[in-house]
C-alpha positions as MATLAB code, in Angstrom:
seq = 'XXXXXXXXXXXXXXXXXXXXXXXXXXXXXXXXXXXXXXXXXXXXXXXXXXXXXXXXXXXXXXXXXXXXXXXXXXXXXXXXXXXXXXXXXXXXXXXXXXXXXXXXXXXXXXXXXXXXXXXXXXXXXXXXXXXXXXXXXXXXXXXXXXXXXXXXXXXXXXXXXXXXXXXXXXXXXXXXXXXXXXXXXXXXXXXXXXXXXXXXXXXXXXXXXXXXXXXXXXXXXXXXXXXXXXXXXXXXXXXXXXXXXXXXXXXXXXXXXXXXXXXXXXXXXXXXXXXXXXXXXXXXXXXXXXXXXXXXXXXXXXXXXX';
ca = [
     115.599  178.073  -99.060;
     114.841  174.820  -99.581;
     118.773  174.915 -101.197;
     119.851  176.057  -98.435;
     117.641  173.976  -96.105;
     119.112  170.803  -98.433;
     122.758  172.526  -97.369;
     121.911  172.834  -93.513;
     120.848  169.473  -93.513;
     123.474  167.943  -95.493;
     125.701  169.209  -93.151;
     124.149  168.293  -90.788;
     124.102  164.491  -92.127;
     127.577  164.793  -92.544;
     128.239  165.722  -88.832;
     126.358  163.318  -87.393;
     127.687  160.128  -89.811;
     131.743  161.247  -88.836;
     130.882  160.825  -85.545;
     129.988  157.459  -85.744;
     132.587  157.075  -87.600;
     134.893  158.102  -84.842;
     132.696  156.074  -81.687;
     133.473  152.860  -83.683;
     136.811  153.781  -84.570;
     137.790  154.449  -80.952;
     136.462  151.568  -79.469;
     139.377  149.858  -81.044;
     141.773  152.646  -79.872;
     141.394  151.989  -76.048;
     140.863  148.876  -73.499;
     137.250  149.974  -72.169;
     136.034  148.940  -68.244;
     132.663  147.614  -68.225;
     130.447  150.437  -66.083;
     129.148  149.287  -63.037;
     126.806  150.842  -60.655;
     128.767  153.057  -58.322;
     126.928  152.163  -55.380;
     128.650  148.708  -55.920;
     131.931  148.906  -57.825;
     134.380  152.170  -56.641;
     135.536  152.526  -60.387;
     133.426  154.388  -62.828;
     132.037  156.497  -60.397;
     134.473  160.150  -60.434;
     133.242  161.282  -57.072;
     135.341  158.767  -55.329;
     137.182  161.823  -53.836;
     135.479  164.276  -51.787;
     138.069  165.653  -48.966;
     138.354  169.279  -49.975;
     141.947  169.903  -50.395;
     143.990  171.945  -47.758;
     145.036  175.019  -49.205;
     148.023  175.751  -46.570;
     149.355  172.274  -47.221;
     150.457  172.821  -50.909;
     153.690  173.140  -52.127;
     154.957  176.484  -52.384;
     155.953  177.016  -55.840;
     151.889  177.190  -56.041;
     152.511  180.737  -54.822;
     153.066  180.841  -58.155;
     153.600  184.824  -59.428;
     154.373  187.343  -56.734;
     150.810  189.129  -56.469;
     148.939  186.437  -54.925;
     146.211  184.733  -57.246;
     142.932  186.043  -57.429;
     139.823  184.458  -55.114;
     138.389  182.627  -57.418;
     134.512  182.661  -56.425;
     131.825  179.340  -56.759;
     129.939  179.944  -59.474;
     125.854  179.118  -58.599;
     123.797  177.728  -61.287;
     126.747  175.701  -63.264;
     128.042  171.811  -62.862;
     131.750  173.385  -63.898;
     133.552  175.258  -61.270;
     136.534  176.621  -62.217;
     137.825  177.073  -58.125;
     137.115  173.409  -56.791;
     139.355  172.848  -59.998;
     142.065  174.906  -58.721;
     141.615  173.627  -55.660;
     142.266  169.949  -56.819;
     145.459  170.743  -59.278;
     146.608  172.350  -56.572;
     145.937  169.199  -54.274;
     147.239  166.810  -56.683;
     151.441  168.024  -56.952;
     152.588  166.223  -54.769;
     156.327  165.771  -53.019;
     159.343  164.880  -54.721;
     158.116  166.284  -58.322;
     155.368  163.698  -58.359;
     151.389  163.492  -59.189;
     148.968  161.594  -57.296;
     146.602  160.134  -58.913;
     142.979  161.036  -57.053;
     142.958  165.028  -56.881;
     144.294  164.652  -60.455;
     141.658  162.280  -61.430;
     139.042  165.028  -59.556;
     140.676  167.358  -61.868;
     139.651  165.362  -64.842;
     136.310  165.076  -63.483;
     135.849  168.906  -63.005;
     137.187  169.494  -67.123;
     134.899  166.755  -67.881;
     132.480  169.419  -66.708;
     133.835  172.024  -68.398;
     133.227  170.028  -71.448;
     129.936  169.520  -71.677;
     129.047  172.726  -70.625;
     130.147  173.573  -74.753;
     127.496  171.271  -76.174;
     126.581  167.889  -76.689;
     129.065  167.476  -80.153;
     131.829  168.225  -76.935;
     130.312  165.246  -74.726;
     131.858  163.032  -77.174;
     135.274  163.616  -76.487;
     134.276  164.246  -73.019;
     132.514  160.655  -72.667;
     136.426  159.367  -74.081;
     137.803  160.935  -71.061;
     135.603  159.262  -68.343;
     136.330  156.190  -70.249;
     139.811  156.492  -69.667;
     139.084  157.486  -66.050;
     137.484  154.036  -65.182;
     139.928  152.558  -67.066;
     143.225  153.759  -64.363;
     140.366  153.088  -61.725;
     139.482  149.551  -62.733;
     142.971  148.665  -62.226;
     143.845  150.162  -60.037;
     141.542  148.201  -57.889;
     142.933  144.950  -59.768;
     145.881  145.743  -58.667;
     144.954  146.007  -54.955;
     143.151  142.509  -55.233;
     146.590  140.740  -56.887;
     148.677  142.466  -54.231;
     146.529  141.613  -51.334;
     145.078  138.630  -52.208;
     141.525  139.885  -51.300;
     138.463  138.796  -53.614;
     136.378  141.360  -55.595;
     133.318  141.013  -52.818;
     135.743  142.563  -49.852;
     136.489  145.717  -52.007;
     133.943  148.847  -50.954;
     134.312  152.570  -52.255;
     134.412  153.781  -48.784;
     137.545  151.252  -48.222;
     139.049  151.471  -51.921;
     141.227  154.647  -51.865;
     144.199  154.842  -54.064;
     146.089  155.861  -50.960;
     146.729  152.608  -50.052;
     147.624  150.843  -53.336;
     150.668  151.279  -56.074;
     148.939  153.254  -57.932;
     148.589  156.256  -55.546;
     150.749  158.594  -57.846;
     152.054  158.922  -61.626;
     155.808  157.838  -60.451;
     154.150  154.605  -58.081;
     151.732  153.590  -61.211;
     154.677  153.968  -63.753;
     156.973  152.187  -61.250;
     154.055  148.789  -60.725;
     153.216  148.551  -63.833;
     156.993  148.332  -65.364;
     157.611  145.860  -62.667;
     154.636  144.162  -63.709;
     155.017  143.550  -67.026;
     152.178  145.294  -68.350;
     153.470  148.429  -70.338;
     154.567  147.035  -73.886;
     156.281  149.279  -76.204;
     155.465  148.017  -78.910;
     152.097  147.699  -79.533;
     148.499  148.571  -77.182;
     148.066  147.344  -74.135;
     145.218  147.743  -71.376;
     148.182  149.813  -69.005;
     147.080  152.823  -66.278;
     150.161  154.601  -68.077;
     149.326  154.212  -71.544;
     145.644  155.433  -70.763;
     147.076  158.390  -68.980;
     149.209  159.245  -72.152;
     146.106  160.103  -73.912;
     144.468  161.830  -70.399;
     148.064  164.150  -70.690;
     148.009  164.696  -73.797;
     144.240  165.974  -73.941;
     144.966  168.267  -70.438;
     147.818  169.727  -72.825;
     144.513  170.220  -75.434;
     142.931  172.120  -72.980;
     145.760  174.230  -70.573;
     146.512  175.594  -74.762;
     142.912  176.625  -75.420;
     142.532  178.614  -72.114;
     146.085  180.257  -72.772;
     144.375  181.287  -76.131;
     141.668  182.451  -74.457;
     143.688  184.642  -71.500;
     145.545  186.199  -74.489;
     144.445  189.651  -75.270;
     143.018  190.991  -79.433;
     145.351  191.170  -82.033;
     146.419  194.773  -83.639;
     142.721  194.879  -85.573;
     141.579  194.705  -81.635;
     140.004  191.430  -82.772;
     140.073  188.318  -80.399;
     140.458  184.941  -81.663;
     137.324  182.681  -81.314;
     136.622  179.700  -79.190;
     137.235  177.912  -82.102;
     139.720  178.933  -83.903;
     141.900  178.587  -79.828;
     140.504  175.384  -79.856;
     141.501  174.348  -83.617;
     145.273  176.171  -83.217;
     145.549  173.672  -79.561;
     144.406  170.557  -81.198;
     146.660  171.028  -83.888;
     149.820  170.882  -81.506;
     148.672  168.080  -78.767;
     146.290  166.358  -79.972;
     146.251  166.079  -84.080;
     149.722  164.405  -84.366;
     148.597  161.207  -82.499;
     145.012  160.908  -84.197;
     144.073  159.868  -88.068;
     142.659  162.092  -90.542;
     139.154  161.181  -89.990;
     139.822  162.546  -86.191;
     141.122  165.321  -87.325;
     138.305  165.674  -89.892;
     135.709  165.582  -87.584;
     137.267  167.775  -85.117;
     136.988  170.021  -87.448;
     133.627  170.564  -87.658;
     133.398  170.576  -84.086;
     135.341  173.468  -83.269;
     132.878  175.091  -85.712;
     130.060  174.440  -82.722;
     131.051  176.263  -80.267;
     129.966  178.967  -78.709;
     131.560  182.193  -78.365;
     133.778  183.424  -76.125;
     130.975  185.327  -73.813;
     129.882  181.908  -73.047;
     133.734  180.689  -71.787;
     134.010  183.976  -69.442;
     130.445  183.052  -68.159;
     131.729  179.595  -67.706;
     134.256  181.490  -64.796;
     131.298  183.751  -63.379;
     132.864  186.975  -65.083;
     131.699  189.897  -67.081;
     134.475  190.748  -69.116;
     137.758  190.020  -71.017;
     139.465  192.127  -67.289;
     137.988  190.013  -65.038;
     138.549  186.774  -66.221;
     142.490  187.226  -67.263;
     144.179  187.316  -64.256;
     141.665  183.753  -63.393;
     142.558  182.446  -67.138;
     146.447  183.312  -65.564;
     145.989  180.932  -62.249;
     144.575  178.255  -64.033;
     146.795  177.676  -67.006;
     149.649  178.101  -63.934;
     148.274  175.248  -61.965;
     147.677  172.989  -65.424;
     151.303  173.664  -66.414;
     152.697  172.652  -63.121;
     150.640  169.068  -63.524;
     151.090  168.463  -66.592;
     155.403  169.460  -66.849;
     155.628  167.351  -63.831;
     153.927  164.523  -65.335;
     156.078  165.523  -68.755;
     158.844  164.578  -66.414;
     158.091  161.579  -65.236;
     156.822  159.763  -68.828;
     159.689  161.095  -70.707;
     162.173  159.079  -68.066;
     160.770  156.114  -68.725;
     160.395  156.721  -72.328;
     156.407  156.323  -72.191;
     155.439  159.840  -74.399;
     155.045  157.441  -77.360;
     153.108  154.416  -76.109;
     151.177  153.091  -78.949;
];
């Protein structure tokens, strides 16, 4: 018994050490904007876009399959809401295959809540996503002040929406940063494009994980665990871009993920059969947003920014 407890303690100490090392290393990978008070500065606040998207205004391609998408209900008592995620994903799809940044980042607010629902270990990765969202917001404000010659004091959360600036959409941000010369293809720089690319890869990871959850059992009637699905998605979307130490730490994180029933409760269903159409609807939305972003980044050779 003592030996078993010693092994468990050693395992948790190793996990803590690995996560601490990741936190140290990650500070070098992404320039971090300083988070200020939400009441005084717009950029660190994720809830900056509170308008409810209008479903009737979304493009026709959101119709998806021939059958109407299932009604996703508000799930009481939890922060993550699949219904809100779907609405913001839909409203982020702009004209001419563009992606609007406000609802796109609002979609990430829901995805962050989804990740944080999975436990304290996953919250480390969700904080990295929060930091990336804050970087894009801060760069947008900086561009606005430089473009209009307004001092920072004239900016308020209510008056600094993305709609009036070059960071209104993914395409406009890419074009503005290329014109300003802030995107470097040979070394790491603080740019919205580079930060968006990191979010883009994480979006693929979450999409692939949900796609795995929507799959049926194997020939033996066994469903893959969320940890197995997360590992498979990670190997495709994120592992090729991560150093060895991060990949090893990710393995420990996957072991700590809750079971499938927990994931079902997050979308307010009681069975695999009820979850499948809801998951397929979310996956369809995520795929469209990811595909449109991919095309824009690929057009400007930004899929491998350092």
